[in-house]
Amino acid sequence: KQEVTQIPAALSVPEGENLVLNCSFTDSAIYNLQWFRQDPGKGLTSLLLIQSSQREQTSGRLNASLDKSSGRSTLYIAASQPGDSATYLCAVRNYGGSQGNLIFGKGTKLSVKP
Amino acid sequence: GAGVSQSPRYKVAKRGQDVALRCDPISGHVSLFWYQQALGQGPEFLTYFQNEAQLDKSGLPSDRFFAERPEGSVSTLKIQRTQQEDSAVYLCASSIGPTPGSNQPQHFGDGTRLSIL
């Protein structure tokens, strides 16, 4: 059974720092991996999607990497801003089995202090 | 609309009551997913529709949970005889791809926060 773990559970940094969020998964037979942002009381906003054949994806100040063989992904946020404060969720989509649903980690709650 | 719309945003019900939660996916999206998110946890899969067909309901926690999408667009998640452990945020997501092989991202609504007293 696929399990997704995110470390750390919470992170507080001063504005301007670069930071890395970690995600690990137990079954490397994934179709893709997606990083989401969730603001309090809101749904999930998709940030980046990495296909299993890809190593990384970039969008603005965000860069996500994928090492499928070791079951790891990282989300790098450059020059953090207070507006980046949110919970960041990692999710994988497995091959086969059910029809493409995502399996989520518990998230990392990020706080960027001005 | 431009995004996935869910209603109501908040629902409070007494234990034992039935509730119905609605999801309007992005127009033209074939795939629709329901997830349950408990406080402090990541979302967990409940059920999946491809158009009007419910292809996977393996995540539904009990037979009190029922979902439908009769015309392949709007979906309703119904919970009968609610229990306190049903309290959670219920998220709906849609994607344009019709198959598990699609690499299209899932787009989420803001969810319905259900509280059972």
mmCIF file of N, CA and C in Angstrom, chain A residues 29-113:
data_model
loop_
_atom_site.group_PDB
_atom_site.id
_atom_site.type_symbol
_atom_site.label_atom_id
_atom_site.label_comp_id
_atom_site.label_asym_id
_atom_site.label_seq_id
_atom_site.Cartn_x
_atom_site.Cartn_y
_atom_site.Cartn_z
ATOM 1 N N ALA A 29 6.260 2.802 -8.103
ATOM 2 C CA ALA A 29 5.472 2.635 -9.330
ATOM 3 C C ALA A 29 4.400 3.712 -9.432
ATOM 4 N N ILE A 30 4.849 4.944 -9.580
ATOM 5 C CA ILE A 30 3.911 6.058 -9.650
ATOM 6 C C ILE A 30 3.799 6.564 -11.070
ATOM 7 N N TYR A 31 2.663 7.165 -11.363
ATOM 8 C CA TYR A 31 2.441 7.754 -12.675
ATOM 9 C C TYR A 31 2.921 9.193 -12.704
ATOM 10 N N ASN A 32 2.603 9.904 -11.632
ATOM 11 C CA ASN A 32 3.107 11.260 -11.481
ATOM 12 C C ASN A 32 3.054 11.678 -10.022
ATOM 13 N N LEU A 33 3.605 12.834 -9.735
ATOM 14 C CA LEU A 33 3.606 13.407 -8.392
ATOM 15 C C LEU A 33 3.205 14.863 -8.520
ATOM 16 N N GLN A 34 2.364 15.299 -7.621
ATOM 17 C CA GLN A 34 1.833 16.659 -7.700
ATOM 18 C C GLN A 34 2.045 17.355 -6.360
ATOM 19 N N TRP A 35 2.463 18.600 -6.412
ATOM 20 C CA TRP A 35 2.568 19.450 -5.215
ATOM 21 C C TRP A 35 1.408 20.446 -5.220
ATOM 22 N N PHE A 36 0.781 20.576 -4.041
ATOM 23 C CA PHE A 36 -0.338 21.487 -3.871
ATOM 24 C C PHE A 36 -0.044 22.458 -2.739
ATOM 25 N N ARG A 37 -0.754 23.566 -2.790
ATOM 26 C CA ARG A 37 -0.775 24.521 -1.696
ATOM 27 C C ARG A 37 -2.202 24.595 -1.177
ATOM 28 N N GLN A 38 -2.348 24.638 0.161
ATOM 29 C CA GLN A 38 -3.673 24.775 0.766
ATOM 30 C C GLN A 38 -3.645 25.910 1.778
ATOM 31 N N ASP A 39 -4.457 26.934 1.542
ATOM 32 C CA ASP A 39 -4.611 28.023 2.491
ATOM 33 C C ASP A 39 -5.735 27.671 3.464
ATOM 34 N N PRO A 40 -5.707 28.235 4.668
ATOM 35 C CA PRO A 40 -6.726 27.886 5.681
ATOM 36 C C PRO A 40 -8.139 28.062 5.151
ATOM 37 N N GLY A 41 -8.963 27.051 5.319
ATOM 38 C CA GLY A 41 -10.356 27.116 4.898
ATOM 39 C C GLY A 41 -10.567 27.050 3.404
ATOM 40 N N LYS A 42 -9.526 26.739 2.694
ATOM 41 C CA LYS A 42 -9.619 26.693 1.235
ATOM 42 C C LYS A 42 -9.321 25.306 0.710
ATOM 43 N N GLY A 43 -9.588 25.147 -0.592
ATOM 44 C CA GLY A 43 -9.232 23.895 -1.235
ATOM 45 C C GLY A 43 -7.763 23.885 -1.618
ATOM 46 N N LEU A 44 -7.417 22.959 -2.512
ATOM 47 C CA LEU A 44 -6.031 22.785 -2.911
ATOM 48 C C LEU A 44 -5.758 23.478 -4.239
ATOM 49 N N THR A 45 -4.632 24.171 -4.290
ATOM 50 C CA THR A 45 -4.192 24.792 -5.530
ATOM 51 C C THR A 45 -2.997 24.019 -6.054
ATOM 52 N N SER A 46 -3.091 23.529 -7.278
ATOM 53 C CA SER A 46 -1.995 22.769 -7.858
ATOM 54 C C SER A 46 -0.826 23.703 -8.179
ATOM 55 N N LEU A 47 0.350 23.311 -7.718
ATOM 56 C CA LEU A 47 1.558 24.107 -7.964
ATOM 57 C C LEU A 47 2.377 23.533 -9.119
ATOM 58 N N LEU A 48 2.718 22.270 -8.982
ATOM 59 C CA LEU A 48 3.566 21.622 -9.978
ATOM 60 C C LEU A 48 3.170 20.160 -10.101
ATOM 61 N N LEU A 49 3.230 19.627 -11.313
ATOM 62 C CA LEU A 49 3.006 18.207 -11.561
ATOM 63 C C LEU A 49 4.225 17.666 -12.291
ATOM 64 N N ILE A 50 4.815 16.608 -11.732
ATOM 65 C CA ILE A 50 5.986 15.984 -12.359
ATOM 66 C C ILE A 50 5.590 14.592 -12.829
ATOM 67 N N GLN A 51 5.740 14.340 -14.101
ATOM 68 C CA GLN A 51 5.486 12.999 -14.624
ATOM 69 C C GLN A 51 6.619 12.077 -14.194
ATOM 70 N N SER A 52 6.338 10.782 -14.164
ATOM 71 C CA SER A 52 7.324 9.821 -13.665
ATOM 72 C C SER A 52 8.601 9.806 -14.512
ATOM 73 N N SER A 53 8.483 10.225 -15.761
ATOM 74 C CA SER A 53 9.652 10.236 -16.646
ATOM 75 C C SER A 53 10.488 11.513 -16.500
ATOM 76 N N GLN A 54 9.975 12.452 -15.709
ATOM 77 C CA GLN A 54 10.668 13.723 -15.556
ATOM 78 C C GLN A 54 11.472 13.754 -14.265
ATOM 79 N N ARG A 55 12.455 14.666 -14.225
ATOM 80 C CA ARG A 55 13.283 14.806 -13.021
ATOM 81 C C ARG A 55 12.890 16.043 -12.223
ATOM 82 N N GLU A 56 12.397 17.075 -12.921
ATOM 83 C CA GLU A 56 12.030 18.281 -12.196
ATOM 84 C C GLU A 56 11.077 19.133 -13.018
ATOM 85 N N GLN A 57 10.420 20.042 -12.302
ATOM 86 C CA GLN A 57 9.551 21.029 -12.920
ATOM 87 C C GLN A 57 9.767 22.349 -12.195
ATOM 88 N N THR A 58 9.644 23.438 -12.945
ATOM 89 C CA THR A 58 9.861 24.766 -12.362
ATOM 90 C C THR A 58 8.710 25.680 -12.716
ATOM 91 N N SER A 59 8.334 26.507 -11.728
ATOM 92 C CA SER A 59 7.336 27.543 -11.972
ATOM 93 C C SER A 59 7.684 28.717 -11.086
ATOM 94 N N GLY A 60 8.171 29.783 -11.708
ATOM 95 C CA GLY A 60 8.547 30.965 -10.936
ATOM 96 C C GLY A 60 9.607 30.649 -9.897
ATOM 97 N N ARG A 61 9.284 30.957 -8.630
ATOM 98 C CA ARG A 61 10.234 30.707 -7.543
ATOM 99 C C ARG A 61 10.188 29.262 -7.021
ATOM 100 N N LEU A 62 9.377 28.433 -7.620
ATOM 101 C CA LEU A 62 9.212 27.051 -7.175
ATOM 102 C C LEU A 62 9.934 26.094 -8.119
ATOM 103 N N ASN A 63 10.586 25.115 -7.498
ATOM 104 C CA ASN A 63 11.211 24.049 -8.277
ATOM 105 C C ASN A 63 10.958 22.733 -7.560
ATOM 106 N N ALA A 64 10.390 21.778 -8.269
ATOM 107 C CA ALA A 64 10.134 20.467 -7.684
ATOM 108 C C ALA A 64 10.984 19.430 -8.401
ATOM 109 N N SER A 65 11.590 18.550 -7.622
ATOM 110 C CA SER A 65 12.386 17.470 -8.191
ATOM 111 C C SER A 65 11.764 16.135 -7.847
ATOM 112 N N LEU A 66 12.080 15.142 -8.654
ATOM 113 C CA LEU A 66 11.559 13.798 -8.424
ATOM 114 C C LEU A 66 12.663 12.780 -8.651
ATOM 115 N N ASP A 67 12.888 11.928 -7.633
ATOM 116 C CA ASP A 67 13.781 10.786 -7.757
ATOM 117 C C ASP A 67 12.930 9.554 -7.489
ATOM 118 N N LYS A 68 12.393 9.007 -8.561
ATOM 119 C CA LYS A 68 11.422 7.933 -8.418
ATOM 120 C C LYS A 68 12.050 6.685 -7.802
ATOM 121 N N SER A 69 13.270 6.389 -8.166
ATOM 122 C CA SER A 69 13.901 5.154 -7.685
ATOM 123 C C SER A 69 14.095 5.161 -6.180
ATOM 124 N N SER A 70 14.360 6.339 -5.624
ATOM 125 C CA SER A 70 14.546 6.424 -4.176
ATOM 126 C C SER A 70 13.274 6.826 -3.460
ATOM 127 N N GLY A 71 12.224 7.092 -4.219
ATOM 128 C CA GLY A 71 10.942 7.437 -3.611
ATOM 129 C C GLY A 71 10.946 8.792 -2.937
ATOM 130 N N ARG A 72 11.549 9.796 -3.593
ATOM 131 C CA ARG A 72 11.650 11.103 -2.956
ATOM 132 C C ARG A 72 11.341 12.233 -3.930
ATOM 133 N N SER A 73 10.759 13.285 -3.366
ATOM 134 C CA SER A 73 10.563 14.528 -4.100
ATOM 135 C C SER A 73 10.852 15.682 -3.160
ATOM 136 N N THR A 74 11.349 16.766 -3.710
ATOM 137 C CA THR A 74 11.545 17.974 -2.920
ATOM 138 C C THR A 74 10.892 19.146 -3.626
ATOM 139 N N LEU A 75 10.389 20.068 -2.830
ATOM 140 C CA LEU A 75 9.872 21.331 -3.341
ATOM 141 C C LEU A 75 10.769 22.427 -2.800
ATOM 142 N N TYR A 76 11.431 23.118 -3.707
ATOM 143 C CA TYR A 76 12.335 24.209 -3.349
ATOM 144 C C TYR A 76 11.622 25.530 -3.587
ATOM 145 N N ILE A 77 11.610 26.385 -2.554
ATOM 146 C CA ILE A 77 11.015 27.708 -2.682
ATOM 147 C C ILE A 77 12.121 28.731 -2.496
ATOM 148 N N ALA A 78 12.347 29.541 -3.500
ATOM 149 C CA ALA A 78 13.401 30.551 -3.454
ATOM 150 C C ALA A 78 12.848 31.872 -2.928
ATOM 151 N N ALA A 79 13.689 32.554 -2.180
ATOM 152 C CA ALA A 79 13.373 33.919 -1.714
ATOM 153 C C ALA A 79 11.957 33.974 -1.131
ATOM 154 N N SER A 80 11.725 33.235 -0.080
ATOM 155 C CA SER A 80 10.370 33.088 0.474
ATOM 156 C C SER A 80 9.770 34.437 0.876
ATOM 157 N N GLN A 81 8.442 34.505 0.774
ATOM 158 C CA GLN A 81 7.678 35.709 1.097
ATOM 159 C C GLN A 81 6.573 35.361 2.080
ATOM 160 N N PRO A 82 6.097 36.326 2.872
ATOM 161 C CA PRO A 82 4.983 36.033 3.798
ATOM 162 C C PRO A 82 3.773 35.426 3.099
ATOM 163 N N GLY A 83 3.544 35.801 1.845
ATOM 164 C CA GLY A 83 2.426 35.247 1.092
ATOM 165 C C GLY A 83 2.584 33.783 0.747
ATOM 166 N N ASP A 84 3.763 33.227 0.974
ATOM 167 C CA ASP A 84 3.975 31.796 0.750
ATOM 168 C C ASP A 84 3.465 30.961 1.921
ATOM 169 N N SER A 85 3.103 31.620 3.008
ATOM 170 C CA SER A 85 2.627 30.896 4.195
ATOM 171 C C SER A 85 1.360 30.119 3.862
ATOM 172 N N ALA A 86 1.419 28.823 4.063
ATOM 173 C CA ALA A 86 0.314 27.921 3.731
ATOM 174 C C ALA A 86 0.752 26.510 4.093
ATOM 175 N N THR A 87 -0.142 25.552 3.883
ATOM 176 C CA THR A 87 0.231 24.141 4.011
ATOM 177 C C THR A 87 0.507 23.593 2.622
ATOM 178 N N TYR A 88 1.627 22.903 2.487
ATOM 179 C CA TYR A 88 2.035 22.342 1.203
ATOM 180 C C TYR A 88 1.869 20.830 1.251
ATOM 181 N N LEU A 89 1.124 20.313 0.293
ATOM 182 C CA LEU A 89 0.807 18.887 0.243
ATOM 183 C C LEU A 89 1.442 18.257 -0.991
ATOM 184 N N CYS A 90 1.959 17.062 -0.778
ATOM 185 C CA CYS A 90 2.520 16.263 -1.848
ATOM 186 C C CYS A 90 1.570 15.089 -2.086
ATOM 187 N N ALA A 91 1.360 14.727 -3.347
ATOM 188 C CA ALA A 91 0.463 13.611 -3.656
ATOM 189 C C ALA A 91 1.006 12.829 -4.844
ATOM 190 N N VAL A 92 0.855 11.502 -4.797
ATOM 191 C CA VAL A 92 1.282 10.658 -5.898
ATOM 192 C C VAL A 92 0.077 9.953 -6.501
ATOM 193 N N ARG A 93 0.249 9.628 -7.766
ATOM 194 C CA ARG A 93 -0.771 8.890 -8.500
ATOM 195 C C ARG A 93 -0.134 7.578 -8.932
ATOM 196 N N ASN A 94 -0.706 6.467 -8.469
ATOM 197 C CA ASN A 94 -0.114 5.162 -8.741
ATOM 198 C C ASN A 94 -0.506 4.623 -10.109
ATOM 199 N N TYR A 95 0.338 3.744 -10.619
ATOM 200 C CA TYR A 95 -0.057 2.953 -11.778
ATOM 201 C C TYR A 95 -1.095 1.924 -11.345
ATOM 202 N N GLY A 96 -1.964 1.593 -12.271
ATOM 203 C CA GLY A 96 -2.906 0.510 -12.040
ATOM 204 C C GLY A 96 -3.818 0.780 -10.871
ATOM 205 N N GLY A 97 -4.399 -0.254 -10.362
ATOM 206 C CA GLY A 97 -5.269 -0.130 -9.194
ATOM 207 C C GLY A 97 -6.459 0.754 -9.481
ATOM 208 N N SER A 98 -6.753 1.633 -8.553
ATOM 209 C CA SER A 98 -7.929 2.492 -8.701
ATOM 210 C C SER A 98 -7.702 3.551 -9.772
ATOM 211 N N GLN A 99 -8.740 4.235 -10.090
ATOM 212 C CA GLN A 99 -8.766 5.014 -11.318
ATOM 213 C C GLN A 99 -8.078 6.368 -11.230
ATOM 214 N N GLY A 100 -6.861 6.368 -10.769
ATOM 215 C CA GLY A 100 -6.103 7.606 -10.856
ATOM 216 C C GLY A 100 -6.241 8.533 -9.674
ATOM 217 N N ASN A 101 -6.790 8.022 -8.565
ATOM 218 C CA ASN A 101 -6.893 8.924 -7.429
ATOM 219 C C ASN A 101 -5.516 9.226 -6.850
ATOM 220 N N LEU A 102 -5.423 10.357 -6.175
ATOM 221 C CA LEU A 102 -4.187 10.796 -5.568
ATOM 222 C C LEU A 102 -4.065 10.274 -4.141
ATOM 223 N N ILE A 103 -2.827 9.977 -3.735
ATOM 224 C CA ILE A 103 -2.533 9.577 -2.360
ATOM 225 C C ILE A 103 -1.671 10.668 -1.776
ATOM 226 N N PHE A 104 -2.167 11.260 -0.699
ATOM 227 C CA PHE A 104 -1.563 12.461 -0.136
ATOM 228 C C PHE A 104 -0.722 12.177 1.092
ATOM 229 N N GLY A 105 0.276 13.059 1.314
ATOM 230 C CA GLY A 105 0.915 13.156 2.612
ATOM 231 C C GLY A 105 0.089 14.057 3.519
ATOM 232 N N LYS A 106 0.569 14.226 4.760
ATOM 233 C CA LYS A 106 -0.183 15.046 5.711
ATOM 234 C C LYS A 106 0.131 16.527 5.566
ATOM 235 N N GLY A 107 1.156 16.854 4.777
ATOM 236 C CA GLY A 107 1.456 18.247 4.521
ATOM 237 C C GLY A 107 2.536 18.824 5.423
ATOM 238 N N THR A 108 3.116 19.921 4.957
ATOM 239 C CA THR A 108 4.046 20.726 5.740
ATOM 240 C C THR A 108 3.446 22.119 5.868
ATOM 241 N N LYS A 109 3.262 22.552 7.112
ATOM 242 C CA LYS A 109 2.703 23.888 7.354
ATOM 243 C C LYS A 109 3.843 24.893 7.406
ATOM 244 N N LEU A 110 3.868 25.787 6.424
ATOM 245 C CA LEU A 110 4.950 26.764 6.286
ATOM 246 C C LEU A 110 4.493 28.131 6.781
ATOM 247 N N SER A 111 5.334 28.740 7.590
ATOM 248 C CA SER A 111 5.087 30.104 8.041
ATOM 249 C C SER A 111 6.318 30.939 7.700
ATOM 250 N N VAL A 112 6.117 31.996 6.920
ATOM 251 C CA VAL A 112 7.200 32.895 6.547
ATOM 252 C C VAL A 112 6.992 34.214 7.275
ATOM 253 N N LYS A 113 7.925 34.543 8.153
ATOM 254 C CA LYS A 113 7.799 35.733 8.997
ATOM 255 C C LYS A 113 8.378 36.953 8.297
#
